[in-house]
Coordinates of C-alpha atoms in Angstrom, one line a residue:
X14 CA 0.0 0.0 0.0
X15 CA 1.4 3.4 -1.0
X16 CA 1.2 6.5 1.3
X17 CA -1.7 8.0 -0.6
X18 CA -3.5 4.6 -0.5
X19 CA -3.0 4.6 3.2
X20 CA -4.5 8.1 3.4
X21 CA -7.6 6.9 1.6
X22 CA -7.9 4.1 4.3
X23 CA -7.5 6.7 7.1
X24 CA -9.9 9.2 5.5
X25 CA -8.7 11.7 3.0
X26 CA -10.3 14.7 4.7
X27 CA -11.9 13.4 7.9
X28 CA -12.3 15.1 11.3
X29 CA -8.6 14.7 12.1
X30 CA -7.5 16.4 8.9
X31 CA -10.1 19.1 9.2
X32 CA -8.9 20.1 12.7
X33 CA -5.3 20.3 11.6
X34 CA -6.2 22.0 8.4
X35 CA -7.8 24.9 10.2
X36 CA -4.9 25.1 12.7
X37 CA -2.3 25.2 9.8
X38 CA -4.4 27.8 7.9
X39 CA -4.7 30.2 10.9
X40 CA -1.1 31.5 10.4
X41 CA -2.2 32.7 7.0
X42 CA -4.3 35.3 8.8
X43 CA -1.5 36.8 10.8
X44 CA 0.9 36.5 7.8
X45 CA -1.5 38.6 5.7
X46 CA -1.7 41.3 8.4
X47 CA 2.1 41.4 8.7
X48 CA 2.5 41.8 4.9
X49 CA -0.2 44.5 4.5
X50 CA 0.4 46.4 7.7
X51 CA 3.2 48.1 5.7
X52 CA 0.6 50.3 4.1
X53 CA -0.2 51.8 7.4
X54 CA 3.0 51.8 9.6
X55 CA 5.0 53.2 6.7
X56 CA 2.2 55.5 5.5
X57 CA 3.3 58.9 4.2
X58 CA 0.7 61.6 5.1
X59 CA 0.6 64.9 3.4
X60 CA 3.3 67.2 4.8
X61 CA 5.1 70.5 4.4
X62 CA 8.1 72.2 6.0
X63 CA 7.6 73.5 9.5
X64 CA 7.7 77.3 9.8
X65 CA 8.2 77.4 13.6
X66 CA 8.9 75.2 16.6
X67 CA 5.2 74.7 17.5
X68 CA 3.9 74.6 13.9
X69 CA 1.0 72.3 12.9
X70 CA 0.0 71.2 9.4
X71 CA -3.6 72.5 10.0
X72 CA -3.9 76.2 9.7
X73 CA -4.8 77.6 13.1
X74 CA -5.5 81.3 12.4
X75 CA -5.3 84.0 9.7
X76 CA -1.9 85.0 11.1
X77 CA -0.7 81.4 10.9
X78 CA -1.9 81.3 7.2
X79 CA 0.0 84.5 6.5
X80 CA 3.2 83.0 8.0
X81 CA 2.9 79.8 6.0
X82 CA 2.3 81.7 2.8
X83 CA 5.3 83.9 3.4
X84 CA 7.6 81.0 4.4
X85 CA 6.6 78.1 2.2
X86 CA 6.8 78.1 -1.6
X87 CA 3.8 76.7 -3.6
X88 CA 3.9 73.1 -4.5
X89 CA 4.9 71.8 -7.9
X90 CA 1.3 70.7 -8.5
X91 CA -0.8 73.1 -6.5
X92 CA -4.1 71.3 -7.1
X93 CA -2.7 68.2 -5.4
X94 CA -0.5 69.9 -2.8
X95 CA -0.7 73.7 -2.4
X96 CA 2.6 74.0 -0.5
X97 CA 6.1 72.7 -1.2
X98 CA 6.9 69.6 0.8
X99 CA 10.7 70.1 1.0
X100 CA 11.5 73.8 0.6
X101 CA 11.3 77.0 2.6
X102 CA 11.8 80.7 1.8
X103 CA 14.7 82.5 3.5
X104 CA 15.3 86.2 3.3
X105 CA 18.4 88.4 3.2
X106 CA 18.3 90.6 6.2
X107 CA 19.7 93.7 4.4
X108 CA 16.7 94.2 2.1
X109 CA 13.7 94.8 4.3
X110 CA 12.1 97.3 1.8
X111 CA 11.1 94.6 -0.7
X112 CA 11.2 91.1 0.9
X113 CA 10.2 89.2 -2.2
X114 CA 13.3 90.5 -4.0
X115 CA 15.6 89.3 -1.2
X116 CA 14.2 85.8 -0.7
X117 CA 15.7 82.5 -1.8
X118 CA 14.7 78.9 -1.5
X119 CA 16.4 76.4 0.8
X120 CA 15.8 72.9 1.9
X121 CA 14.1 72.4 5.2
X122 CA 15.0 70.0 8.0
X123 CA 11.8 69.8 10.0
X124 CA 8.3 68.9 8.8
X125 CA 4.7 69.0 10.0
X126 CA 2.2 66.2 9.0
X127 CA -1.4 66.0 8.3
X128 CA -3.1 64.0 11.1
X129 CA -6.5 63.0 9.5
X130 CA -5.4 59.5 8.2
X131 CA -2.5 58.8 10.5
X132 CA -1.8 60.1 14.0
X133 CA 1.7 58.6 13.8
X134 CA 3.7 56.4 11.4
X135 CA 7.3 55.4 11.4
X136 CA 7.7 57.8 8.5
X137 CA 6.5 60.8 10.5
X138 CA 8.6 59.8 13.6
X139 CA 11.8 59.4 11.6
X140 CA 11.0 62.1 9.0
X141 CA 11.5 59.7 6.0
X142 CA 10.4 62.3 3.5
X143 CA 12.0 64.5 0.8
X144 CA 15.7 63.4 0.6
X145 CA 15.0 60.4 2.8
X146 CA 11.8 59.2 1.0
X147 CA 13.6 56.4 -0.9
X148 CA 14.3 54.7 2.5
X149 CA 10.6 53.9 2.8
X150 CA 10.7 51.9 -0.4
X151 CA 14.0 50.2 0.6
X152 CA 12.4 49.1 3.9
X153 CA 9.4 47.6 2.0
X154 CA 11.9 45.8 -0.3
X155 CA 13.8 44.5 2.7
X156 CA 10.6 42.8 4.0
X157 CA 10.1 41.2 0.6
X158 CA 13.8 40.1 0.5
X159 CA 13.2 38.5 3.9
X160 CA 10.1 36.8 2.5
X161 CA 12.4 35.1 -0.1
X162 CA 15.1 34.2 2.3
X163 CA 12.6 32.8 4.8
X164 CA 11.0 30.5 2.3
X165 CA 14.4 29.2 1.2
X166 CA 15.8 28.7 4.8
X167 CA 12.6 27.2 6.2
X168 CA 12.5 24.8 3.2
X169 CA 16.0 23.5 4.0
X170 CA 15.1 23.2 7.7
X171 CA 11.8 21.5 7.0
X172 CA 13.3 19.0 4.5
X173 CA 16.3 18.1 6.6
X174 CA 15.1 18.4 10.2
X175 CA 11.4 18.0 9.9
X176 CA 8.3 20.0 8.9
X177 CA 7.4 20.7 12.5
X178 CA 10.8 22.1 13.3
X179 CA 10.5 24.4 10.2
X180 CA 7.1 25.5 11.3
X181 CA 8.2 26.2 14.9
X182 CA 11.2 28.1 13.7
X183 CA 9.1 30.3 11.5
X184 CA 6.6 30.8 14.3
X185 CA 9.4 32.0 16.6
X186 CA 10.4 34.5 14.0
X187 CA 6.8 35.5 13.5
X188 CA 6.4 36.3 17.2
X189 CA 9.6 37.8 18.5
X190 CA 10.8 40.3 15.9
X191 CA 7.3 41.5 15.1
X192 CA 6.7 42.5 18.7
X193 CA 10.1 44.0 19.1
X194 CA 9.7 46.2 16.0
X195 CA 7.0 48.1 18.0
X196 CA 9.8 49.7 20.0
X197 CA 12.2 50.4 17.2
X198 CA 13.4 54.0 17.1
X199 CA 16.0 54.1 14.3
X200 CA 15.7 53.1 10.6
X201 CA 18.4 50.4 10.6
X202 CA 16.8 48.5 13.5
X203 CA 13.4 48.8 12.0
X204 CA 14.6 47.6 8.6
X205 CA 16.4 44.6 10.1
X206 CA 13.4 43.6 12.2
X207 CA 11.1 43.9 9.2
X208 CA 13.5 41.7 7.2
X209 CA 13.0 39.0 9.9
X210 CA 9.3 39.6 9.9
X211 CA 9.3 38.9 6.1
X212 CA 11.4 35.8 6.7
X213 CA 8.8 34.5 9.1
X214 CA 6.0 35.0 6.6
X215 CA 7.9 33.3 3.9
X216 CA 8.7 30.4 6.1
X217 CA 5.2 30.0 7.6
X218 CA 3.5 30.1 4.2
X219 CA 5.9 27.6 2.7
X220 CA 5.9 25.0 5.6
X221 CA 2.2 25.4 6.4
X222 CA 1.2 24.8 2.8
X223 CA 3.5 21.8 2.4
X224 CA 2.1 20.2 5.7
X225 CA -1.4 20.7 4.4
X226 CA -0.6 19.0 1.1
X227 CA 1.0 16.1 3.0
X228 CA -2.0 15.9 5.4
X229 CA -4.9 15.9 3.0
X230 CA -5.8 13.0 0.6
X231 CA -5.2 13.4 -3.2
X232 CA -8.9 14.0 -4.0
X233 CA -9.0 17.1 -1.8
X234 CA -5.6 18.7 -2.3
X235 CA -6.7 21.0 -5.1
X236 CA -9.6 22.5 -3.1
X237 CA -7.7 22.6 0.1
X238 CA -4.8 24.4 -1.6
X239 CA -7.1 27.1 -3.0
X240 CA -9.5 27.4 0.0
X241 CA -6.7 28.3 2.4
X242 CA -6.4 31.6 0.4
X243 CA -9.6 32.8 2.1
X244 CA -7.7 32.8 5.5
X245 CA -5.3 35.3 3.9
X246 CA -8.3 37.4 2.8
X247 CA -9.7 37.2 6.4
X248 CA -6.4 38.6 7.7
X249 CA -6.6 41.5 5.3
X250 CA -10.2 42.3 6.4
X251 CA -9.2 42.2 10.1
X252 CA -6.3 44.5 9.4
X253 CA -8.6 46.9 7.6
X254 CA -10.7 47.2 10.8
X255 CA -7.7 47.4 13.2
X256 CA -6.0 50.1 11.0
X257 CA -9.2 52.2 11.0
X258 CA -9.5 52.0 14.8
X259 CA -5.8 52.3 15.7
X260 CA -4.1 55.3 14.0
X261 CA -0.8 55.1 15.9
X262 CA 1.7 52.8 14.2
X263 CA 3.2 51.3 17.3
X264 CA -0.1 50.3 18.8
X265 CA -1.3 49.0 15.4
X266 CA 1.9 46.9 14.9
X267 CA 1.4 45.5 18.4
X268 CA -2.2 44.7 17.7
X269 CA -1.3 42.6 14.6
X270 CA 1.7 41.0 16.2
X271 CA 0.3 39.8 19.6
X272 CA -2.2 37.3 18.1
X273 CA 0.7 35.2 17.0
X274 CA 1.3 34.3 20.6
X275 CA -1.8 32.0 20.2
X276 CA 0.3 29.7 18.1
X277 CA 2.6 28.8 21.0
X278 CA 0.5 25.7 21.8
X279 CA 1.4 24.4 18.3
X280 CA 4.5 23.0 20.0
X281 CA 2.3 20.3 21.5
X282 CA -0.7 20.0 19.3
X283 CA 0.7 19.9 15.7
X284 CA 2.2 16.5 14.9
X285 CA 5.1 15.9 12.5
X286 CA 4.2 15.2 8.9
X287 CA 3.8 11.4 8.6
X288 CA 4.9 11.6 5.0
X289 CA 8.2 13.2 6.0
X290 CA 8.7 10.6 8.8
X291 CA 8.2 7.8 6.2
X292 CA 10.7 9.5 3.8
X293 CA 13.3 9.4 6.6
X294 CA 12.7 5.8 7.5
X295 CA 10.8 6.5 10.8
X296 CA 7.9 4.1 9.9
X297 CA 6.7 3.4 13.4
X298 CA 6.2 7.1 14.3
X299 CA 4.4 7.7 11.0
X300 CA 2.1 4.7 11.4
X301 CA 1.3 5.8 15.0
X302 CA 0.2 9.2 13.7
X303 CA -1.9 7.7 10.9
X304 CA -3.6 5.2 13.2
X305 CA -4.5 8.1 15.5
X306 CA -6.0 9.9 12.6
X307 CA -8.0 6.7 11.7
X308 CA -9.3 6.5 15.3
X309 CA -10.4 10.2 15.2
X310 CA -12.0 9.6 11.8
X311 CA -13.7 6.4 13.0
X312 CA -12.1 4.3 10.3
X313 CA -11.0 0.7 10.7
X314 CA -7.5 0.2 9.4
X315 CA -5.8 -3.1 8.3
X316 CA -3.2 -4.7 10.6
X317 CA -0.5 -3.9 8.1
X318 CA -0.8 -0.3 6.9
X319 CA 2.3 -0.1 4.6
X320 CA 4.6 -2.1 2.4
X321 CA 7.5 -0.1 3.6
X322 CA 9.6 -0.9 0.5
X323 CA 7.0 0.5 -1.8
X324 CA 5.5 3.2 0.4
X325 CA 6.3 5.9 -2.2
X326 CA 5.9 5.5 -5.9
X327 CA 9.1 5.8 -8.0
X328 CA 9.8 9.5 -7.9
X329 CA 13.2 9.9 -9.6
X330 CA 14.0 13.5 -10.3
X331 CA 16.4 15.3 -12.6
X332 CA 17.9 18.8 -12.4
X333 CA 15.6 21.7 -13.4
X334 CA 18.2 22.8 -16.1
X335 CA 16.9 19.8 -18.1
X336 CA 14.0 22.2 -19.0
X337 CA 16.5 24.0 -21.2
X338 CA 17.4 21.0 -23.4
X339 CA 14.4 21.6 -25.8
X340 CA 13.6 25.1 -27.2
X341 CA 9.8 24.5 -26.9
X342 CA 10.1 23.4 -23.3
X343 CA 12.5 26.3 -22.5
X344 CA 10.1 28.8 -24.0
X345 CA 7.2 27.4 -22.0
X346 CA 9.2 27.4 -18.8
X347 CA 10.3 31.1 -19.3
X348 CA 6.7 32.1 -19.8
X349 CA 5.6 30.3 -16.6
X350 CA 8.5 31.9 -14.6
X351 CA 7.7 35.3 -16.0
X352 CA 4.0 34.9 -15.1
X353 CA 4.9 34.0 -11.5
X354 CA 6.9 37.2 -11.3
X355 CA 4.2 39.3 -12.7
X356 CA 1.4 37.8 -10.7
X357 CA 3.3 38.4 -7.5
X358 CA 4.3 41.9 -8.6
X359 CA 0.6 42.7 -9.4
X360 CA -0.8 41.3 -6.2
X361 CA 1.5 43.0 -3.8
X362 CA 1.9 46.1 -5.9
X363 CA -1.8 46.8 -5.9
X364 CA -2.0 46.4 -2.1
X365 CA 1.0 48.8 -1.6
X366 CA -0.5 51.3 -4.0
X367 CA -3.8 52.0 -2.1
X368 CA -2.3 55.1 -0.5
X369 CA -1.7 56.6 -4.0
X370 CA -5.3 56.3 -5.2
X371 CA -6.6 59.3 -3.4
X372 CA -9.7 59.4 -1.3
X373 CA -10.0 57.5 2.0
X374 CA -7.1 55.1 2.4
X375 CA -9.1 52.9 4.8
X376 CA -12.0 52.5 2.5
X377 CA -9.6 51.8 -0.4
X378 CA -7.9 49.1 1.6
X379 CA -11.2 47.5 2.7
X380 CA -12.4 47.3 -0.9
X381 CA -9.1 45.7 -2.0
X382 CA -9.5 43.2 0.8
X383 CA -13.0 42.4 -0.2
X384 CA -11.7 42.0 -3.8
X385 CA -9.4 39.3 -2.5
X386 CA -12.4 37.3 -1.0
X387 CA -14.1 37.5 -4.4
X388 CA -10.9 36.7 -6.3
X389 CA -10.0 33.6 -4.2
X390 CA -13.6 32.4 -4.5
X391 CA -13.7 32.4 -8.3
X392 CA -11.2 29.4 -8.8
X393 CA -13.2 27.3 -6.4
X394 CA -16.2 27.6 -8.7
X395 CA -14.6 28.0 -12.1
X396 CA -11.6 25.7 -12.3
X397 CA -13.6 22.5 -12.5
X398 CA -16.0 23.8 -15.2
X399 CA -13.9 26.2 -17.3
X400 CA -10.4 24.8 -16.9
X401 CA -7.1 26.3 -15.7
X402 CA -6.1 28.3 -18.8
X403 CA -9.4 30.3 -19.3
X404 CA -9.6 31.2 -15.6
X405 CA -5.9 32.2 -15.3
X406 CA -5.6 34.0 -18.6
X407 CA -9.0 35.7 -18.3
X408 CA -8.2 36.9 -14.8
X409 CA -4.9 38.4 -15.8
X410 CA -6.2 40.1 -19.0
X411 CA -9.2 41.5 -17.2
X412 CA -7.2 42.7 -14.2
X413 CA -4.5 44.1 -16.4
X414 CA -7.0 45.9 -18.7
X415 CA -8.7 47.4 -15.6
X416 CA -5.4 48.8 -14.3
X417 CA -4.5 50.2 -17.8
X418 CA -7.9 51.9 -18.1
X419 CA -7.4 53.9 -14.9
X420 CA -5.3 56.4 -17.0
X421 CA -8.4 57.8 -18.7
X422 CA -10.4 59.0 -15.6
X423 CA -7.2 60.2 -13.9
X424 CA -6.0 62.3 -16.9
X425 CA -9.3 63.3 -18.5
X426 CA -11.8 63.2 -15.6
X427 CA -12.5 65.3 -12.6
X428 CA -13.2 64.6 -8.9
X429 CA -16.7 63.4 -9.8
X430 CA -15.3 60.3 -11.6
X431 CA -12.7 59.4 -9.0
X432 CA -14.9 56.4 -8.0
X433 CA -14.1 54.8 -11.4
X434 CA -10.3 54.8 -10.5
X435 CA -11.1 53.0 -7.3
X436 CA -13.4 50.6 -9.1
X437 CA -10.9 49.7 -11.8
X438 CA -8.2 49.1 -9.1
X439 CA -10.6 46.8 -7.3
X440 CA -11.2 44.8 -10.5
X441 CA -7.4 44.6 -11.0
X442 CA -7.1 43.2 -7.5
X443 CA -9.8 40.6 -8.1
X444 CA -7.9 39.6 -11.3
X445 CA -4.6 39.3 -9.5
X446 CA -6.1 37.3 -6.6
X447 CA -7.7 34.8 -9.0
X448 CA -4.5 34.5 -10.9
X449 CA -2.5 33.9 -7.8
X450 CA -4.9 31.2 -6.6
X451 CA -4.8 29.5 -10.0
X452 CA -1.1 29.7 -11.1
X453 CA 0.1 27.3 -8.5
X454 CA -2.1 24.5 -9.7
X455 CA -1.8 25.4 -13.4
X456 CA 2.0 25.5 -13.4
X457 CA 2.3 22.4 -11.3
X458 CA 0.3 20.5 -13.8
X459 CA 2.4 21.8 -16.8
X460 CA 5.8 20.8 -15.4
X461 CA 6.8 17.1 -15.9
X462 CA 7.0 15.0 -12.8
X463 CA 10.7 14.5 -12.9
X464 CA 11.4 18.3 -12.5
X465 CA 8.1 19.4 -10.9
X466 CA 9.5 20.2 -7.4
X467 CA 12.6 22.0 -8.5
X468 CA 10.6 23.9 -11.2
X469 CA 8.1 25.0 -8.7
X470 CA 10.9 26.2 -6.4
X471 CA 12.3 28.3 -9.3
X472 CA 8.8 29.6 -9.9
X473 CA 8.6 30.6 -6.2
X474 CA 11.9 32.4 -6.5
X475 CA 10.6 34.4 -9.5
X476 CA 7.5 35.3 -7.5
X477 CA 9.7 36.7 -4.7
X478 CA 11.6 38.8 -7.2
X479 CA 8.3 40.2 -8.4
X480 CA 7.4 41.1 -4.8
X481 CA 10.7 42.9 -4.3
X482 CA 10.2 45.0 -7.4
X483 CA 6.6 45.9 -6.7
X484 CA 7.3 48.6 -4.0
X485 CA 9.5 50.5 -6.5
X486 CA 6.8 50.5 -9.1
X487 CA 4.2 51.7 -6.5
X488 CA 6.3 54.9 -5.9
X489 CA 6.7 55.9 -9.5
X490 CA 4.4 58.8 -8.6
X491 CA 7.3 60.3 -6.6
X492 CA 9.3 60.5 -9.8
X493 CA 6.5 61.4 -12.2
X494 CA 4.4 64.0 -10.6
X495 CA 0.8 65.3 -11.2
X496 CA -2.1 63.2 -12.5
X497 CA 0.2 61.1 -14.6
X498 CA 2.1 60.1 -11.5
X499 CA -1.1 58.9 -9.9
X500 CA -1.9 56.7 -12.9
X501 CA 1.6 55.4 -13.7
X502 CA 1.9 52.6 -11.1
X503 CA -1.4 51.1 -12.2
X504 CA -0.5 51.5 -15.8
X505 CA 2.8 49.7 -15.4
X506 CA 1.2 46.9 -13.4
X507 CA -1.5 46.6 -16.0
X508 CA 0.9 46.4 -18.9
X509 CA 2.9 43.7 -17.2
X510 CA -0.3 41.7 -16.4
X511 CA -1.6 42.1 -20.0
X512 CA 1.6 40.9 -21.5
X513 CA 1.9 38.0 -19.1
X514 CA -1.7 37.0 -19.9
X515 CA -1.1 37.1 -23.7
X516 CA 2.0 35.0 -23.3
X517 CA 0.0 32.5 -21.2
X518 CA -2.3 31.9 -24.1
X519 CA 0.5 29.8 -25.6
X520 CA 0.4 27.4 -22.7
X521 CA -1.7 24.2 -23.1
X522 CA -4.8 23.5 -21.1
X523 CA -4.5 20.8 -18.3
X524 CA -8.0 20.3 -17.1
X525 CA -9.1 16.6 -17.2
X526 CA -5.8 15.6 -18.7
X527 CA -3.2 13.0 -17.7
X528 CA -0.1 15.0 -16.9
X529 CA 3.4 14.8 -18.3
X530 CA 5.8 12.6 -16.4
X531 CA 9.0 12.9 -18.5
X532 CA 10.8 15.6 -20.5
X533 CA 9.7 13.8 -23.6
X534 CA 6.0 13.8 -22.5
X535 CA 6.2 17.5 -21.7
X536 CA 7.6 18.3 -25.2
X537 CA 4.7 16.5 -26.7
X538 CA 2.1 18.1 -24.4
X539 CA -0.1 20.5 -26.4
X540 CA -3.8 21.5 -26.5
X541 CA -4.2 18.9 -29.2
X542 CA -2.7 16.1 -27.1
X543 CA -5.6 14.2 -25.6
X544 CA -3.7 12.3 -22.9
X545 CA -0.1 11.7 -21.8
X546 CA 0.2 8.4 -20.0
X547 CA 3.2 6.2 -19.5
X548 CA 2.5 2.6 -20.5
X549 CA 3.3 0.9 -17.3
X550 CA 1.2 -1.5 -15.3
X551 CA 2.5 -0.2 -12.0
X552 CA 0.9 3.2 -12.9
X553 CA -2.3 1.9 -14.3
X554 CA -4.1 1.8 -10.9
X555 CA -3.4 5.5 -10.3
X556 CA -2.7 7.7 -13.4
X557 CA -1.2 11.1 -12.8
X558 CA -4.1 13.5 -13.0
X559 CA -5.0 17.0 -11.9
X560 CA -5.6 15.8 -8.3
X561 CA -2.2 14.2 -8.1
X562 CA -0.1 17.1 -9.5
X563 CA 0.1 18.6 -6.0
X564 CA 0.7 15.2 -4.6
X565 CA 3.9 14.9 -6.6
X566 CA 5.0 18.3 -5.2
X567 CA 4.2 17.0 -1.7
X568 CA 6.2 13.9 -2.4
X569 CA 9.4 15.8 -3.1
X570 CA 12.1 17.2 -0.9
X571 CA 11.8 20.8 -2.0
X572 CA 9.3 23.1 -0.3
X573 CA 7.8 25.9 -2.6
X574 CA 5.8 28.6 -0.9
X575 CA 2.3 29.4 -2.1
X576 CA 2.2 33.2 -2.0

């Protein structure tokens, strides 16, 4: 009996699996909050140079208005910002008769900030504006870099020392640095702690997803892998409420970090992956766990649960570079890797861009979070009926087109049509969420079995690169001013998404198909190919289908993170 056959005896998604499934999905909630809280703790409110020691951004009196007008030059785009954000007037003391002729412009060193949206952010405390504004983007990028490093390191730990140890290491990073960052007072400390926070998110998503795939039976893996995305959306919705209620960045960061303490009991209640134990020759421990699952699921198990010599099907792998041996396969792989980068860039970039859309940032963020709920729900309904390719390509093209179209109301409309910019951005977020939920399954089914694990790991690396690039695209408005600057980030995201969607049209559909196992199978795999199935009596009882694509990922020794 193979491992998956044993899971069918135990119950593919019984009470035991459902309990652990929920527990392993809960970290997705706090991970979403840690990723998205960047929007608020690094928020940049409207600001101008301070004209006195006790100056405020809000005008207090006619005399205050006169002082500001005399001391602060007009902004480059007066309709968007009436006062310069970085410059002050200074006057020569020897020409009092005509002050305007004696004044000159200089850089300021102290600022006052608008308090409507944020009472306090790390940006306002450390004055990360004007000549320091690039530090904000670098800090966001450091979080995304930690995301990538965390996924890689936790994968090595989980593969060599055990899934549970990888999970507990990521949880420790998820708790300690995130709480400590609340008390950070300098940029370097803040940036290093946020790097560790990113590493914890990358590790948690990678290990939790892998443990879920190894826990659930083959028939339920696709739905389980997509449904867990809703936990991420719940985290974003909770953050929207917390951010609206808590306008001080330190208290907000503490509010999204402390819930991770609830994961401490995981030390006792989350078991090691029985699949990993079997792969390391620890058969007795693995069988004890599965028999416990059988008891909870009220299933009667045979006396001999495994033939240990044949517990895993033949899973010989070859290096991912073998994808380069055939031009057709290389072209297809490059398209998949590019799509992973673009989907990640689009997903995270739209979230980071909510502060640039204008209007109420909290309402914008709430709408984006609701868009994720919708976007993650679409694959649960559409994948079985429409197929992978139509859902994926359609979501990218619609989302990309929506982002591109925002340029028209921004450049040619007025305040009365601002709602259309928000609406198009929400459609873009729905598209990116649907694409993110679909690409993992779609690409896993396209890669041949012999390189699937390593190819998915490479795909994950490309996604992390896209996440690291996204904050720089989101701040294009700091380089390109005016209305065009508002539209540029969405335009760039949309163009990338549209190109990726068009390229994905060249990929074959995988719905209801036997999947490629060898390099040769993959080369022959096209939309016209009805089935790819190795003629082998040992495989006849369980052909490689859509439900076992994720199984072969779970069978491997490389962990690829979902987000």
